[in-house]
CSV table of C-alpha atoms in Angstrom, one decimal:
chain,number,residue,atom,x,y,z
A,1,MET,CA,0.5,5.8,19.0
A,2,SER,CA,-1.4,5.3,15.7
A,3,ARG,CA,-0.1,6.0,12.7
A,4,GLN,CA,-2.2,8.3,10.3
A,5,THR,CA,-2.3,8.0,6.7
A,6,VAL,CA,-2.2,10.8,4.9
A,7,ARG,CA,-3.6,11.1,1.6
A,8,SER,CA,-2.8,14.1,-0.6
A,9,GLY,CA,-6.5,16.1,0.2
A,10,ASP,CA,-6.9,17.2,-3.5
A,11,PRO,CA,-11.0,17.8,-2.9
A,12,ARG,CA,-11.1,16.6,-6.7
A,13,LYS,CA,-10.3,13.3,-5.2
A,14,VAL,CA,-11.7,11.0,-3.2
A,15,SER,CA,-10.8,7.8,-1.2
A,16,ALA,CA,-10.3,4.5,-3.4
A,17,GLU,CA,-11.3,2.4,0.0
A,18,LEU,CA,-14.5,4.6,0.7
A,19,PHE,CA,-15.2,4.0,-3.1
A,20,THR,CA,-14.2,0.5,-3.6
A,21,LEU,CA,-16.4,-0.5,0.1
A,22,THR,CA,-19.6,1.9,-1.1
A,23,TYR,CA,-19.6,-0.3,-4.5
A,24,GLY,CA,-19.1,-3.5,-2.6
A,25,ALA,CA,-22.7,-2.2,-0.2
A,26,LEU,CA,-24.0,-1.7,-3.7
A,27,VAL,CA,-23.6,-4.8,-4.9
A,28,SER,CA,-24.3,-7.0,-1.3
A,29,GLN,CA,-27.6,-5.3,-1.3
A,30,LEU,CA,-28.4,-6.2,-4.8
A,31,VAL,CA,-27.5,-9.6,-4.5
A,32,LYS,CA,-30.2,-9.4,-0.8
A,33,ASP,CA,-32.8,-8.0,-2.9
A,34,TYR,CA,-32.4,-10.0,-5.9
A,35,GLU,CA,-32.8,-14.1,-5.4
A,36,ASN,CA,-31.8,-14.5,-9.1
A,37,VAL,CA,-27.6,-13.7,-10.2
A,38,ASP,CA,-28.4,-12.9,-13.8
A,39,GLU,CA,-31.1,-10.2,-12.2
A,40,VAL,CA,-28.5,-8.8,-10.1
A,41,ASN,CA,-25.9,-8.4,-13.2
A,42,LYS,CA,-28.7,-6.7,-15.4
A,43,GLN,CA,-29.5,-4.3,-12.7
A,44,LEU,CA,-25.5,-3.5,-12.2
A,45,ASP,CA,-25.5,-2.9,-15.7
A,46,LYS,CA,-28.3,-0.7,-15.9
A,47,LEU,CA,-26.8,1.7,-12.8
A,48,GLY,CA,-23.6,1.7,-14.6
A,49,TYR,CA,-25.5,3.1,-17.8
A,50,ASN,CA,-27.4,5.7,-16.0
A,51,MET,CA,-23.8,6.7,-14.3
A,52,GLY,CA,-22.3,6.5,-18.1
A,53,ILE,CA,-24.6,9.0,-19.6
A,54,ARG,CA,-24.4,11.3,-17.2
A,55,LEU,CA,-20.4,10.5,-16.5
A,56,ILE,CA,-19.6,11.4,-20.2
A,57,GLU,CA,-20.0,15.2,-19.8
A,58,ASP,CA,-18.1,15.4,-17.1
A,59,PHE,CA,-15.6,13.8,-19.3
A,60,LEU,CA,-15.7,15.9,-22.4
A,61,ALA,CA,-15.5,18.8,-20.4
A,62,ARG,CA,-12.1,17.8,-18.7
A,63,SER,CA,-10.1,16.1,-20.8
A,64,ASN,CA,-10.2,18.3,-24.3
A,65,VAL,CA,-10.2,15.1,-26.4
A,66,GLY,CA,-11.7,16.0,-29.9
A,67,ARG,CA,-13.5,13.9,-32.3
A,68,CYS,CA,-12.5,10.3,-32.7
A,69,HIS,CA,-11.8,9.3,-36.0
A,70,ASP,CA,-11.7,5.2,-35.8
A,71,LEU,CA,-12.3,2.4,-33.3
A,72,ARG,CA,-8.9,2.5,-32.7
A,73,GLU,CA,-8.5,6.1,-31.7
A,74,THR,CA,-11.7,5.6,-29.2
A,75,ALA,CA,-10.0,2.5,-27.6
A,76,ASP,CA,-7.5,4.8,-26.9
A,77,VAL,CA,-8.9,7.3,-25.8
A,78,ILE,CA,-11.2,4.8,-23.6
A,79,ALA,CA,-8.3,3.0,-22.1
A,80,LYS,CA,-6.0,6.5,-21.8
A,81,VAL,CA,-7.9,9.1,-20.7
A,82,GLY,CA,-11.1,7.8,-19.4
A,83,PHE,CA,-9.7,4.8,-17.1
A,84,LYS,CA,-7.4,7.2,-15.8
A,85,MET,CA,-9.1,10.2,-15.3
A,86,PHE,CA,-12.4,8.3,-13.0
A,87,LEU,CA,-10.4,5.4,-12.1
A,88,GLY,CA,-6.9,5.9,-11.9
A,89,ILE,CA,-6.1,2.7,-13.9
A,90,VAL,CA,-5.2,2.5,-17.6
A,91,PRO,CA,-6.4,-1.0,-19.3
A,92,THR,CA,-4.1,-2.4,-22.0
A,93,VAL,CA,-6.2,-2.0,-25.6
A,94,SER,CA,-5.8,-5.3,-27.3
A,95,ASN,CA,-7.5,-8.7,-29.1
A,96,TRP,CA,-8.8,-6.6,-32.1
A,97,SER,CA,-11.3,-8.4,-34.0
A,98,PRO,CA,-9.9,-9.3,-37.7
A,99,SER,CA,-12.3,-6.9,-39.0
A,100,GLY,CA,-11.5,-4.3,-36.7
A,101,ASP,CA,-15.3,-3.6,-34.6
A,102,GLU,CA,-13.9,-5.6,-31.6
A,103,PHE,CA,-11.5,-5.1,-29.3
A,104,SER,CA,-11.0,-5.8,-25.6
A,105,LEU,CA,-10.0,-3.6,-22.5
A,106,LEU,CA,-7.2,-5.6,-20.2
A,107,LEU,CA,-7.3,-4.5,-16.9
A,108,ASP,CA,-4.5,-5.2,-14.7
A,109,ASN,CA,-5.9,-4.5,-11.2
A,110,ASN,CA,-9.7,-3.4,-10.8
A,111,PRO,CA,-10.6,-0.7,-7.8
A,112,LEU,CA,-13.7,-1.9,-7.7
A,113,THR,CA,-13.0,-5.7,-6.5
A,114,ASP,CA,-10.2,-4.8,-3.6
A,115,PHE,CA,-11.4,-6.5,-0.7
A,116,VAL,CA,-13.4,-8.7,-2.6
A,117,GLU,CA,-13.7,-12.5,-2.8
A,118,LEU,CA,-17.0,-14.0,-4.3
A,119,PRO,CA,-18.4,-16.2,-2.0
A,120,GLU,CA,-19.2,-20.3,-3.3
A,121,GLY,CA,-22.4,-20.4,-4.7
A,122,GLN,CA,-22.1,-16.5,-6.8
A,123,SER,CA,-19.5,-17.6,-9.5
A,124,ASN,CA,-22.2,-16.6,-12.2
A,125,LEU,CA,-22.1,-12.9,-10.6
A,126,GLU,CA,-20.5,-10.3,-12.9
A,127,TYR,CA,-19.2,-8.1,-9.7
A,128,SER,CA,-17.7,-5.6,-12.0
A,129,SER,CA,-20.6,-5.6,-14.6
A,130,ILE,CA,-21.2,-2.3,-13.6
A,131,LEU,CA,-18.1,-1.3,-16.0
A,132,CYS,CA,-20.0,-2.9,-19.0
A,133,GLY,CA,-22.9,-0.3,-18.4
A,134,VAL,CA,-21.2,2.8,-17.8
A,135,LEU,CA,-19.5,2.2,-21.2
A,136,ARG,CA,-22.1,1.6,-23.1
A,137,GLY,CA,-23.8,4.5,-21.2
A,138,ALA,CA,-21.3,6.9,-22.2
A,139,LEU,CA,-20.5,5.5,-25.7
A,140,GLU,CA,-24.0,5.9,-26.5
A,141,MET,CA,-23.7,9.7,-25.7
A,142,VAL,CA,-21.3,10.1,-28.6
A,143,GLN,CA,-23.4,8.6,-30.9
A,144,MET,CA,-22.1,5.0,-30.3
A,145,GLU,CA,-24.3,1.9,-29.8
A,146,VAL,CA,-21.6,-0.9,-28.5
A,147,ASN,CA,-21.9,-4.2,-26.6
A,148,VAL,CA,-19.7,-4.7,-23.8
A,149,TRP,CA,-19.3,-8.1,-21.4
A,150,PHE,CA,-16.6,-9.6,-19.5
A,151,VAL,CA,-14.5,-12.4,-21.0
A,152,GLN,CA,-12.1,-13.1,-17.5
A,153,ASP,CA,-12.3,-12.0,-14.4
A,154,GLN,CA,-9.5,-11.8,-11.7
A,155,LEU,CA,-12.1,-12.5,-9.2
A,156,LYS,CA,-13.0,-15.6,-11.0
A,157,GLY,CA,-9.6,-16.8,-11.3
A,158,ASP,CA,-8.6,-15.4,-14.3
A,159,ASN,CA,-4.9,-14.3,-15.4
A,160,THR,CA,-6.4,-11.0,-16.4
A,161,THR,CA,-9.8,-9.6,-16.2
A,162,GLU,CA,-11.1,-8.6,-19.7
A,163,ILE,CA,-13.8,-6.5,-20.7
A,164,ARG,CA,-15.2,-7.0,-24.7
A,165,VAL,CA,-16.5,-4.0,-26.5
A,166,LYS,CA,-18.0,-4.6,-29.9
A,167,PHE,CA,-19.1,-1.8,-32.0
A,168,ILE,CA,-23.0,-2.1,-33.7
A,169,ARG,CA,-23.5,0.8,-35.3
A,170,ARG,CA,-23.1,4.7,-35.1
A,171,LEU,CA,-26.3,6.4,-33.7
A,172,GLU,CA,-27.4,8.9,-36.4
A,173,ASP,CA,-30.8,10.2,-34.9
A,174,ALA,CA,-29.2,10.7,-31.8
A,175,VAL,CA,-28.6,14.1,-32.2
A,176,PRO,CA,-30.2,16.7,-30.4
A,177,VAL,CA,-31.7,19.9,-32.5
A,178,GLY,CA,-29.5,22.2,-33.0
A,179,GLU,CA,-26.1,20.3,-32.9
A,180,ASP,CA,-24.1,20.1,-35.9
B,1,MET,CA,-3.9,-30.8,-6.6
B,2,ALA,CA,-1.7,-27.2,-8.1
B,3,SER,CA,-4.2,-25.3,-9.3
B,4,ILE,CA,-6.0,-25.2,-5.6
B,5,LEU,CA,-2.3,-24.3,-4.5
B,6,GLN,CA,-2.5,-21.4,-7.0
B,7,ARG,CA,-5.3,-19.9,-5.7
B,8,GLN,CA,-5.1,-20.8,-2.2
B,9,LYS,CA,-1.7,-18.1,-3.1
B,10,SER,CA,-3.3,-15.4,-4.5
B,11,SER,CA,-6.2,-15.2,-1.5
B,12,ILE,CA,-6.7,-12.0,-0.6
B,13,LEU,CA,-5.5,-12.4,2.7
B,14,ASP,CA,-2.2,-13.4,1.3
B,15,ARG,CA,-1.8,-9.7,-0.6
B,16,PRO,CA,-0.3,-6.9,2.0
B,17,LEU,CA,-3.1,-4.6,3.3
B,18,SER,CA,-3.6,-1.0,1.0
B,19,LYS,CA,-1.7,1.5,2.1
B,20,GLY,CA,-4.9,3.6,1.8
B,21,LYS,CA,-3.5,6.5,-0.2
B,22,ALA,CA,-5.0,5.0,-3.4
B,23,GLU,CA,-7.9,8.1,-5.0
B,24,VAL,CA,-10.5,7.8,-7.2
B,25,ASN,CA,-11.9,10.6,-9.2
B,26,LEU,CA,-14.5,12.7,-7.1
B,27,SER,CA,-17.0,12.4,-9.6
B,28,THR,CA,-16.9,8.4,-10.3
B,29,PHE,CA,-17.6,8.1,-6.5
B,30,ALA,CA,-20.2,11.4,-6.9
B,31,LEU,CA,-22.1,9.5,-9.4
B,32,LEU,CA,-21.7,6.2,-8.0
B,33,PHE,CA,-23.6,7.1,-4.7
B,34,SER,CA,-26.5,9.4,-6.9
B,35,GLU,CA,-27.3,5.9,-8.3
B,36,MET,CA,-27.4,4.1,-4.7
B,37,VAL,CA,-29.8,7.0,-3.5
B,38,GLN,CA,-31.7,6.1,-6.6
B,39,TYR,CA,-32.0,2.6,-6.6
B,40,CYS,CA,-32.7,2.8,-2.9
B,41,GLN,CA,-35.3,5.0,-3.3
B,42,SER,CA,-37.1,2.5,-6.2
B,43,ARG,CA,-37.5,0.0,-3.2
B,44,VAL,CA,-38.7,2.3,-0.2
B,45,TYR,CA,-42.2,4.0,0.0
B,46,THR,CA,-41.3,7.0,2.5
B,47,VAL,CA,-38.6,9.5,3.5
B,48,PRO,CA,-37.4,7.5,6.6
B,49,GLU,CA,-37.4,4.5,5.3
B,50,LEU,CA,-34.7,5.8,2.7
B,51,GLN,CA,-32.8,7.1,5.1
B,52,ASN,CA,-32.9,3.4,7.0
B,53,LYS,CA,-31.4,1.3,3.9
B,54,LEU,CA,-28.9,4.1,3.1
B,55,THR,CA,-27.8,2.9,6.8
B,56,GLU,CA,-27.6,-0.7,6.8
B,57,MET,CA,-26.0,0.0,3.2
B,58,GLY,CA,-23.3,2.3,5.4
B,59,HIS,CA,-23.0,-0.2,7.9
B,60,HIS,CA,-21.5,-2.8,4.9
B,61,VAL,CA,-18.8,0.3,4.9
B,62,GLY,CA,-18.1,0.6,8.7
B,63,VAL,CA,-17.6,-3.0,9.4
B,64,ARG,CA,-14.9,-3.0,6.8
B,65,MET,CA,-13.6,0.1,7.6
B,66,LEU,CA,-13.2,-0.6,10.9
B,67,ASP,CA,-11.2,-3.9,10.4
B,68,ILE,CA,-8.8,-1.6,8.3
B,69,LEU,CA,-7.8,1.3,10.4
B,70,PHE,CA,-7.0,-0.9,13.5
B,71,LEU,CA,-5.0,-3.1,11.5
B,72,ARG,CA,-3.1,-0.4,9.3
B,73,GLU,CA,-3.3,2.3,12.5
B,74,ARG,CA,-3.1,1.0,15.4
B,75,THR,CA,-1.3,-2.4,15.7
B,76,PHE,CA,-4.0,-4.1,17.3
B,77,LYS,CA,-4.9,-2.2,19.9
B,78,ARG,CA,-8.7,-1.7,20.6
B,79,GLU,CA,-10.0,1.5,21.9
B,80,VAL,CA,-12.0,1.5,25.9
B,81,LYS,CA,-12.9,5.0,26.4
B,82,LEU,CA,-15.8,6.8,25.0
B,83,LEU,CA,-14.3,10.0,24.3
B,84,ASN,CA,-11.3,8.2,22.6
B,85,MET,CA,-13.6,6.4,20.6
B,86,LEU,CA,-15.1,9.7,19.2
B,87,LEU,CA,-12.0,11.6,18.8
B,88,PHE,CA,-10.6,8.5,16.9
B,89,ILE,CA,-14.0,8.8,14.2
B,90,LYS,CA,-13.7,12.2,14.4
B,91,THR,CA,-10.0,12.1,13.2
B,92,ASN,CA,-8.8,8.8,11.9
B,93,LEU,CA,-11.8,7.6,10.5
B,94,TRP,CA,-13.0,11.1,8.8
B,95,LYS,CA,-9.8,11.8,7.5
B,96,THR,CA,-8.9,8.1,5.4
B,97,LEU,CA,-12.6,8.6,4.2
B,98,PHE,CA,-12.7,12.4,3.6
B,99,GLY,CA,-9.0,13.2,3.3
B,100,LYS,CA,-10.3,16.0,6.7
B,101,GLU,CA,-11.0,15.8,10.3
B,102,ALA,CA,-15.1,16.7,11.2
B,103,ASP,CA,-15.7,20.1,11.8
B,104,LYS,CA,-16.6,19.2,15.5
B,105,LEU,CA,-17.2,16.5,18.3
B,106,GLU,CA,-19.9,17.9,20.8
B,107,HIS,CA,-21.5,16.8,23.9
B,108,ALA,CA,-25.2,17.2,24.8
B,109,ASN,CA,-25.4,19.4,27.4
B,110,ASP,CA,-29.0,17.7,29.2
B,111,ASP,CA,-28.4,14.0,28.5
B,112,GLU,CA,-24.8,12.4,28.9
B,113,ARG,CA,-25.7,10.0,26.3
B,114,THR,CA,-26.2,12.0,23.4
B,115,TYR,CA,-23.4,13.4,21.3
B,116,TYR,CA,-22.8,15.1,18.3
B,117,ILE,CA,-20.5,15.2,15.0
B,118,ILE,CA,-21.2,17.9,13.0
B,119,GLU,CA,-20.2,18.5,9.5
B,120,LYS,CA,-21.0,21.2,7.6
B,121,GLU,CA,-21.1,20.4,4.4
B,122,PRO,CA,-20.6,16.5,4.3
B,123,LEU,CA,-19.2,15.1,0.9
B,124,LEU,CA,-22.0,12.7,0.4
B,125,ASN,CA,-24.4,15.9,0.1
B,126,LYS,CA,-21.9,18.0,-2.5
B,127,PHE,CA,-23.8,17.1,-5.7
B,128,ILE,CA,-27.3,16.4,-3.9
B,129,SER,CA,-30.0,18.8,-4.3
B,130,VAL,CA,-32.8,17.5,-1.7
B,131,PRO,CA,-36.3,18.1,-3.7
B,132,LYS,CA,-38.8,20.2,-1.6
B,133,ASP,CA,-41.2,18.1,-1.0
B,134,LYS,CA,-38.5,16.1,0.9
B,135,SER,CA,-36.9,18.8,2.5
B,136,SER,CA,-36.2,16.1,5.5
B,137,LEU,CA,-34.0,13.8,3.6
B,138,ASN,CA,-30.6,13.4,4.1
B,139,CYS,CA,-28.5,11.6,2.3
B,140,ALA,CA,-25.5,11.5,4.4
B,141,SER,CA,-27.5,8.8,6.4
B,142,PHE,CA,-24.7,6.2,4.3
B,143,MET,CA,-21.9,7.6,7.0
B,144,ALA,CA,-23.9,7.7,9.9
B,145,GLY,CA,-24.3,3.4,9.1
B,146,ILE,CA,-21.0,3.9,8.6
B,147,ILE,CA,-20.3,5.8,12.4
B,148,GLU,CA,-22.8,3.5,13.7
B,149,ALA,CA,-21.2,0.4,12.7
B,150,VAL,CA,-17.9,1.7,13.6
B,151,LEU,CA,-19.3,2.0,17.2
B,152,ASN,CA,-21.0,-0.9,17.6
B,153,GLY,CA,-18.0,-3.2,16.3
B,154,CYS,CA,-15.8,-1.7,19.3
B,155,ASN,CA,-18.6,-2.5,21.7
B,156,PHE,CA,-19.7,1.2,22.1
B,157,PRO,CA,-23.6,0.2,21.2
B,158,ALA,CA,-25.4,3.8,19.8
B,159,LYS,CA,-27.7,4.6,17.6
B,160,VAL,CA,-26.9,7.6,15.0
B,161,THR,CA,-29.2,9.6,13.1
B,162,THR,CA,-29.1,12.0,10.9
B,163,HIS,CA,-30.0,15.9,11.5
B,164,TRP,CA,-30.3,19.2,9.1
B,165,HIS,CA,-28.2,21.6,12.1
B,166,LYS,CA,-25.4,23.7,11.3
B,167,GLY,CA,-24.7,21.8,8.1
B,168,THR,CA,-25.4,17.9,9.0
B,169,THR,CA,-25.0,16.5,12.1
B,170,PHE,CA,-24.9,13.3,13.5
B,171,MET,CA,-26.6,12.8,16.5
B,172,ILE,CA,-25.0,9.4,18.6
B,173,LYS,CA,-27.3,8.1,21.1
B,174,PHE,CA,-25.0,6.2,23.2
B,175,ASP,CA,-26.4,2.7,25.5
B,176,GLU,CA,-26.9,3.4,28.2
B,177,SER,CA,-24.4,0.5,29.5
B,178,VAL,CA,-21.6,2.2,27.5
B,179,ILE,CA,-21.9,5.2,29.9
B,180,ALA,CA,-22.1,2.8,32.9
B,181,ARG,CA,-19.0,1.2,31.9
B,182,ASP,CA,-17.2,4.2,31.2
B,183,LYS,CA,-17.8,5.9,34.5
B,184,THR,CA,-16.1,2.6,35.6
B,185,VAL,CA,-13.0,2.8,33.4
B,186,ASP,CA,-12.8,6.3,34.3
B,187,GLY,CA,-12.6,5.6,37.6
B,188,ARG,CA,-9.2,3.4,37.3
């Protein structure tokens, strides 16, 4: 007798396994296409950026979140609303820099890396660097220029997965004509 | 030594297999898939090449889904009958991936090697509008790749292609040997 797993059948959701494996297919294709690991990381970041600039619209439309007043509030919204909405996880915000322009997102589990093991010789691959691109793209669309990078990754044997976000500046000239 | 032990402990094979109930937002998936299609397009010249590339990526997902499903749902039992195999894809595979069965499974009248799985509105195509000059493009080719990998992995060699017909139709054309073998299995 076959056992059937039943998901909730919510039309706004999709199987996390399909998502994870699809992302895996993309990464492995990139690794095949580019021989240089740095180039793969860069491509993943770029694809993420493209996702981010579109994803923010969906985020603003559905979340009902108003304008953030400082970076601390932004960080909270990213973790508690953004990540929750799109990946179903809530990272912990921590490791603030003394000047308050840099923080870390700590991920206990990363849905992108279920079923994933980095093969030997791929230790420089930033498997989830698409997340950096997404954050960069999405924040750019709300007039914030940021740098995003991985500090630790469970895939590489670290205890936790840590994404570092550094605020660079407010983009003033990015406001479209007729707004504000 | 201690560190080696620790690493082995956290190996992926030691962790329990997920129950497959986790879900992510459809938008996240749709945006990812859109980037995949665009990436593939940037590396090819023609529509068939693009579809082939998507099919190849589907293989990657298919072989892994096959492992997951057979471990989780069928307690290691393999499938030997052609029709049951197709029903497995129509029901189990589809439900795991999309939360519903595929709309239809049909057998071609004029060719015993050909079967069709028909999905009126595939999830993969939900947010994709096909450009006029590429009207034959069907990005559900990715799904065709998944089906193909599952069939091949179960030793039912087949070629799966994607067509715009009653929504999206996946045409499954089995190898001669599969049909011949199935007749002997049936005979018993």
